[in-house]
GROMACS .gro file of C-alpha atoms in nm:
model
  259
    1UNK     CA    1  -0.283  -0.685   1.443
    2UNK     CA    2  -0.545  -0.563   1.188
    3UNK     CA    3  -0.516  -0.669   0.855
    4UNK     CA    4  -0.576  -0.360   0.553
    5UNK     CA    5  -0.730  -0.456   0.229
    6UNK     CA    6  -0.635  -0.137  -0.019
    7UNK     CA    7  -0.735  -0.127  -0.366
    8UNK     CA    8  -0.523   0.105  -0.586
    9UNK     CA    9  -0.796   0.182  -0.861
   10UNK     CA   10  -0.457   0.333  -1.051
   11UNK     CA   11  -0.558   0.579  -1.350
   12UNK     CA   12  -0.918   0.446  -1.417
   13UNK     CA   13  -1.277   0.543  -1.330
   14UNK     CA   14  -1.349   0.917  -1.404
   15UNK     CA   15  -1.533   1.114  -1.077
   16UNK     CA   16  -1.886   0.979  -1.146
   17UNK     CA   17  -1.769   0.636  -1.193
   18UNK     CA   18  -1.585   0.610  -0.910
   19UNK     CA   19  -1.893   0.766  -0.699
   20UNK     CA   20  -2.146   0.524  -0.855
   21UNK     CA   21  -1.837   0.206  -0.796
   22UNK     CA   22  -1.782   0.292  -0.428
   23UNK     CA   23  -2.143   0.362  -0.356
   24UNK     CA   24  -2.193  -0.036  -0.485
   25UNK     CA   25  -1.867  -0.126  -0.307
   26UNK     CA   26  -2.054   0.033   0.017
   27UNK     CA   27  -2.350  -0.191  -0.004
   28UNK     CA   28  -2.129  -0.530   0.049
   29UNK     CA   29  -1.850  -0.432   0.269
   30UNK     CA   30  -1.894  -0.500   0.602
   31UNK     CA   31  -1.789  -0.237   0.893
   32UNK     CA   32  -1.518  -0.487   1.070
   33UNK     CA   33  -1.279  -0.351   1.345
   34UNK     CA   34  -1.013  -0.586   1.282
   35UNK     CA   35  -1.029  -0.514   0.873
   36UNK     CA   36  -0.889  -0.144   0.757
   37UNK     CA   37  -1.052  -0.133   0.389
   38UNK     CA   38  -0.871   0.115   0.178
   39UNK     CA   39  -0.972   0.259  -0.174
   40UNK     CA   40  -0.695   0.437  -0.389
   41UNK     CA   41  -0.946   0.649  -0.661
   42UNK     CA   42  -0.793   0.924  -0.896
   43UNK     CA   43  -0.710   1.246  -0.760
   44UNK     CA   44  -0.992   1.411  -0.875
   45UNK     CA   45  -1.253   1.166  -0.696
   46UNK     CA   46  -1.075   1.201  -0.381
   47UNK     CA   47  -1.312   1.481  -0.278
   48UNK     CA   48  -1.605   1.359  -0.358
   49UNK     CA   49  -1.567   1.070  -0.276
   50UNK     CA   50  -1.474   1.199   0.136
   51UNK     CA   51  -1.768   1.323   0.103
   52UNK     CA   52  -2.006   1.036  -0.019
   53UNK     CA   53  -1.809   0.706   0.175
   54UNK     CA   54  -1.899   0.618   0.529
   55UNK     CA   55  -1.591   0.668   0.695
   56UNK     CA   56  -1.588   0.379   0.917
   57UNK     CA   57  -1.684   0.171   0.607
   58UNK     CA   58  -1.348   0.275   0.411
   59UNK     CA   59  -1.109   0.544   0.423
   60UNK     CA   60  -0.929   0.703   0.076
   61UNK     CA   61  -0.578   0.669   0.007
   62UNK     CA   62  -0.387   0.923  -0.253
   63UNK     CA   63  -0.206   0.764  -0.563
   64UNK     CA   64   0.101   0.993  -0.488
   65UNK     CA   65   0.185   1.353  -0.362
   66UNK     CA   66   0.471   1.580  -0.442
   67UNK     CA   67   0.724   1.652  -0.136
   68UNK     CA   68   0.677   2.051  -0.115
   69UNK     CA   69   0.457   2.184   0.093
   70UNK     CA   70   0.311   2.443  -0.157
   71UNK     CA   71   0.520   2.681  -0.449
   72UNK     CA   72   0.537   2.673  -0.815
   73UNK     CA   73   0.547   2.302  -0.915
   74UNK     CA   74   0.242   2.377  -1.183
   75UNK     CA   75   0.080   2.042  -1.199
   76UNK     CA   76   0.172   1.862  -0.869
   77UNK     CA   77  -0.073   1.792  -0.573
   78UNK     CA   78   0.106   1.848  -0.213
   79UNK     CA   79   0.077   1.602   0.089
   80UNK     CA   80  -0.061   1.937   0.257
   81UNK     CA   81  -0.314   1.969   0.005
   82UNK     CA   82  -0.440   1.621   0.081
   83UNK     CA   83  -0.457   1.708   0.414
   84UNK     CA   84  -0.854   1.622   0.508
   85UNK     CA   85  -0.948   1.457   0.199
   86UNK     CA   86  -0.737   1.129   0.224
   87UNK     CA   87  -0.564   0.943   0.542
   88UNK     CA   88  -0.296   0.728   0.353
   89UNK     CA   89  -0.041   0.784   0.027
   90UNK     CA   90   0.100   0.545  -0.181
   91UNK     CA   91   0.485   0.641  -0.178
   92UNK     CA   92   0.768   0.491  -0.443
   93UNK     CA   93   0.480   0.271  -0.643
   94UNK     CA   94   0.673   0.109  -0.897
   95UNK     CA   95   0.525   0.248  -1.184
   96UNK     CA   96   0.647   0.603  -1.018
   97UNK     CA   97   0.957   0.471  -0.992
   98UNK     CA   98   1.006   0.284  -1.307
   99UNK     CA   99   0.809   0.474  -1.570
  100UNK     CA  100   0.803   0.813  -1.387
  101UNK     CA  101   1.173   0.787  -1.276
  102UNK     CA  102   1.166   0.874  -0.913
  103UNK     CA  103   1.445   0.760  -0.730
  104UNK     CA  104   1.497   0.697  -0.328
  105UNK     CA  105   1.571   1.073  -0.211
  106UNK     CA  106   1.239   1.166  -0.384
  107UNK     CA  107   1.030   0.910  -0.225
  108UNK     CA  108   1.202   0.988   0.112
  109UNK     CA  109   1.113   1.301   0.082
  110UNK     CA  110   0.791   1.234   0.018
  111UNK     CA  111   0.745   1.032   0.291
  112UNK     CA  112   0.871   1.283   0.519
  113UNK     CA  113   0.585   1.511   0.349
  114UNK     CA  114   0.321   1.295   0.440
  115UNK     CA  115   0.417   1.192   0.794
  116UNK     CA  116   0.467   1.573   0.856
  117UNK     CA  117   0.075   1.649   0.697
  118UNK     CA  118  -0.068   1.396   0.906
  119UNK     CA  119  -0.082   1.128   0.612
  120UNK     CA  120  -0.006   0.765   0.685
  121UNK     CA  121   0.232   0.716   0.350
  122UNK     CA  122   0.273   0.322   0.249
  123UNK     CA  123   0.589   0.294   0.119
  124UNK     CA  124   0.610   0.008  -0.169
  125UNK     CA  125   0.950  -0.141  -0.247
  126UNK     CA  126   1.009  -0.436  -0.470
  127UNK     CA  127   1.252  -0.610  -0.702
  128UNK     CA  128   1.254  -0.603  -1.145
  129UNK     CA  129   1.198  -0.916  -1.330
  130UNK     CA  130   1.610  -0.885  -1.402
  131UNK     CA  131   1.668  -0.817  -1.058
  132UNK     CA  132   1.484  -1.133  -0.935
  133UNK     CA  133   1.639  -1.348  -1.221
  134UNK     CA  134   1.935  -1.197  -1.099
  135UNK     CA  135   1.917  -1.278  -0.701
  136UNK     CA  136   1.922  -0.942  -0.612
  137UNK     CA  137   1.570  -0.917  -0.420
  138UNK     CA  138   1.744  -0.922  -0.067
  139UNK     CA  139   1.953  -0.631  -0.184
  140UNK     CA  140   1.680  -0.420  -0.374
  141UNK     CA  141   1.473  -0.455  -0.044
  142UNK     CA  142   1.718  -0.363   0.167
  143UNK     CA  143   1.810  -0.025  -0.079
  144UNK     CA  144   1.383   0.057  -0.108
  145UNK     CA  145   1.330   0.054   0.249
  146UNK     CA  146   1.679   0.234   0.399
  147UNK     CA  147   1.580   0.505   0.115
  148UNK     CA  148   1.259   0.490   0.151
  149UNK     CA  149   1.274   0.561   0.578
  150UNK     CA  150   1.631   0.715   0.599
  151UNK     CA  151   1.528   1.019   0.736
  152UNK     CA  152   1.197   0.899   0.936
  153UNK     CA  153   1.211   0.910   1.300
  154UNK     CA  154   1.155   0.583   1.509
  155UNK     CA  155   0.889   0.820   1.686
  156UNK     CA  156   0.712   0.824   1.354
  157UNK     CA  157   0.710   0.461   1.240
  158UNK     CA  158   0.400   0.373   1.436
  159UNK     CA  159   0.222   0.579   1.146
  160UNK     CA  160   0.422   0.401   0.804
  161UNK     CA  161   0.320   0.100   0.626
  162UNK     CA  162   0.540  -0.059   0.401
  163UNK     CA  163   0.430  -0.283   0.083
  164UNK     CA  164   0.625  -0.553  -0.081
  165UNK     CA  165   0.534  -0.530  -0.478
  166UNK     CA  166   0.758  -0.724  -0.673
  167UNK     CA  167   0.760  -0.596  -1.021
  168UNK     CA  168   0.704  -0.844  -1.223
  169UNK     CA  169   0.454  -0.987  -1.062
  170UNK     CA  170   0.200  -0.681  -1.087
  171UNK     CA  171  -0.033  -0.668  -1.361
  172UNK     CA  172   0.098  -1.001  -1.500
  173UNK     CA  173  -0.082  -1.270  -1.362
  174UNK     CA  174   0.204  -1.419  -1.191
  175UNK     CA  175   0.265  -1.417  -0.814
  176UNK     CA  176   0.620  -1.573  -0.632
  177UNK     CA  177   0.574  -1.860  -0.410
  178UNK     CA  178   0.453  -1.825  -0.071
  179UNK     CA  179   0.775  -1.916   0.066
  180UNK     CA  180   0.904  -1.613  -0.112
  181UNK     CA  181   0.662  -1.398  -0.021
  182UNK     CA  182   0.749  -1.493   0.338
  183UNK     CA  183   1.137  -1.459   0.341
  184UNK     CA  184   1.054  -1.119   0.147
  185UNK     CA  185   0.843  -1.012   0.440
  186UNK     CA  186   1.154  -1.084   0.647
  187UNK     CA  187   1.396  -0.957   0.511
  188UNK     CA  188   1.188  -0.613   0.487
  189UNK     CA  189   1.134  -0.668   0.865
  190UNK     CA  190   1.503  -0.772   0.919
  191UNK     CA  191   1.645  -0.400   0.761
  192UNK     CA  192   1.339  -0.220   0.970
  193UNK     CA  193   1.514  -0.366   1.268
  194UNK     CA  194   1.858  -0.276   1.151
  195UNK     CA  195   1.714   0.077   1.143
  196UNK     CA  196   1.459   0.128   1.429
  197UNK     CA  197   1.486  -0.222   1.641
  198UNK     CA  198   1.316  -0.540   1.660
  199UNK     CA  199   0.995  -0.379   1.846
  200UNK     CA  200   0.907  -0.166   1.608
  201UNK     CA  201   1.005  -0.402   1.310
  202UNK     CA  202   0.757  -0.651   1.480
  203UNK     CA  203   0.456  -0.358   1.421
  204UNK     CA  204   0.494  -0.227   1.157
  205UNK     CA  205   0.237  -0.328   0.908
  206UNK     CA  206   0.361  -0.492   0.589
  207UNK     CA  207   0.123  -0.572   0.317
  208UNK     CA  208   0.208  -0.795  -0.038
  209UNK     CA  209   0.092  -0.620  -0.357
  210UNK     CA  210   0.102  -0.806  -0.700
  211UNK     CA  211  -0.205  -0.989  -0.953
  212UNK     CA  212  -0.343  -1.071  -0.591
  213UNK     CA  213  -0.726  -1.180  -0.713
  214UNK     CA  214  -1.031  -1.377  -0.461
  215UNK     CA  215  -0.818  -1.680  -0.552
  216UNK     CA  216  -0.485  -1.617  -0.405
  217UNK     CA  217  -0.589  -1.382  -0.117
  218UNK     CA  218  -0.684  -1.651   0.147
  219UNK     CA  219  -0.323  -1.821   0.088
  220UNK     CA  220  -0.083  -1.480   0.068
  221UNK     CA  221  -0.307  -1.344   0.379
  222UNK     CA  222  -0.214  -1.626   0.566
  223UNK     CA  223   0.156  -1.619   0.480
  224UNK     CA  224   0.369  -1.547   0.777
  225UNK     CA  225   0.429  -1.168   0.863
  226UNK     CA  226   0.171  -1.040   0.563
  227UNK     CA  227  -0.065  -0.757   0.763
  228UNK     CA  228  -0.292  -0.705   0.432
  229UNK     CA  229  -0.280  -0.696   0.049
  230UNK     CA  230  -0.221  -0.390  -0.198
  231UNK     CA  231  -0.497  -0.517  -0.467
  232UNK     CA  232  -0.509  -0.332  -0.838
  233UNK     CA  233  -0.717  -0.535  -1.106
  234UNK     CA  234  -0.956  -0.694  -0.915
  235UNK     CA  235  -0.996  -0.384  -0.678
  236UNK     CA  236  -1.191  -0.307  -0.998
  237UNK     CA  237  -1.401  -0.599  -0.973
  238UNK     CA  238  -1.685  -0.541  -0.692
  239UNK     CA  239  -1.734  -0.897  -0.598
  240UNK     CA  240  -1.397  -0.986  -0.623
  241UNK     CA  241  -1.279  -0.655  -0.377
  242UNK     CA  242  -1.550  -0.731  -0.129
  243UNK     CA  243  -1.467  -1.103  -0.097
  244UNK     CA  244  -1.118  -0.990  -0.031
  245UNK     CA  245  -1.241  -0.807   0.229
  246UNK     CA  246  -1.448  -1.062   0.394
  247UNK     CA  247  -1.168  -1.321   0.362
  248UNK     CA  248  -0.962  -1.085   0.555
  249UNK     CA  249  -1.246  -1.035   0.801
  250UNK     CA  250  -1.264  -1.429   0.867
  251UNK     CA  251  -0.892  -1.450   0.911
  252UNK     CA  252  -0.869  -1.167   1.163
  253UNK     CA  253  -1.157  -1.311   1.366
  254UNK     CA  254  -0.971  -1.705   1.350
  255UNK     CA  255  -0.644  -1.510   1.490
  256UNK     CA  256  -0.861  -1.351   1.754
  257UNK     CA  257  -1.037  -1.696   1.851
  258UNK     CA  258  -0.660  -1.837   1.857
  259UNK     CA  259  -0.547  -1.564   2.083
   0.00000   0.00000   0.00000
């Protein structure tokens, strides 16, 4: 299985930034088949930026999308509007759920919008700092991906991602242990199966998200079940982004040679 390297650039860079940061990003990533680099820019440099990028190089992921199709919701950007411009949208981020307030019928609707428009949506569920305190992580994963897929089709789940992004653990330097990284990953994979069986739970891709850096990446990429990482700060960081990327590269080609 490929592994994806995504970096969600959040709500930083303005357009010519972000043209003049992927076109030095596009001078050190390599094209690798067994690597799916992914760059998350603002709305507003998602056009440009389809234009400019080698599309074999990276592809462009939307921050969000509303889950109407078109009508008078002044402000919002439809999956159908994306429709050309990006390939994958981040669905049920944490900061959409937590500061914005959306809850798990919105983000299944939205990712019902984006399967239906052709969009890949990566669903990201994950646990509070309470709720891990708490030992409710099995049960907040559970709840994030039922909502999150309740009304997807098994048909359709070759064409979902989902991301584990515990809360705390984004922005804050701080990352959970491998070993709880793994029995995340398995319990996501566990309620997938409840839902749509054990063959497609053993697809689908599931990436970790969470102050991942060029540090950490080699270790969590080589945790059991992890398919990629969902990288913010040091997306923002060229070096950093592109060694991600190669470290990916190297562990994909290892897996091949074992294979």
């Amino acid at each position: 299985m490929k592994k994806f390297v995504i970096g969600n650039w959040k709500m930083n860079l303005n357009v010519h930034e972000a043209s003049l940061f992927a076109a030095k990003l596009a001078q050190d990533i390599p094209i690798r088949r067994g690597v799916e680099t992914i760059i998350c820019p603002s709305f507003l440099a998602l056009e440009p930026l389809s234009l400019q990028i080698d599309h074999r190089q990276m592809k462009l992921c939307a921050q969000n999308c509303y889950w109407r199709d078109s009508g008078a919701f002044t402000g919002e950007i439809s999956a159908t509007q994306l429709r050309g411009l990006a390939q994958y949208v981040l669905v049920g981020h944490s900061e959409r759920r937590n500061i914005f307030d959306e809850d798990d019928r919105e983000i299944r609707f939205k990712v019902q919008a984006a399967l239906r428009n052709g969009l890949t949506p990566i669903l990201c569920v994950g646990e509070t700092e309470f709720e891990y305190n708490e030992g409710d992580t099995p049960h907040v994963l559970n709840d994030h991906v039922a909502g999150g897929l309740l009304n997807v089709g098994s048909d359709q789940m070759d064409d979902v991602i989902i991301a584990y992004e515990p809360v705390w653990a984004i922005g804050s330097g701080k990352t959970p242990k491998l070993e709880e990284i793994e029995k995340a990953i398995e319990l996501i994979r566990t309620q997938v199966a409840h839902m749509f069986g054990k063959s497609i739970a053993k697809n689908v891709p599931i990436l970790y998200g969470g102050s991942v850096n060029l540090t950490n990446a080699r270790a969590i990429l080589s945790v059991k079940g992890v398919d990629g990482l969902l990288i913010a700060t040091a997306s923002l960081i060229a070096p950093e982004f592109v060694g991600i990327v190669e470290i990916a590269s190297e562990l994909v080609k290892k897996e091949g040679e074992k294979g």
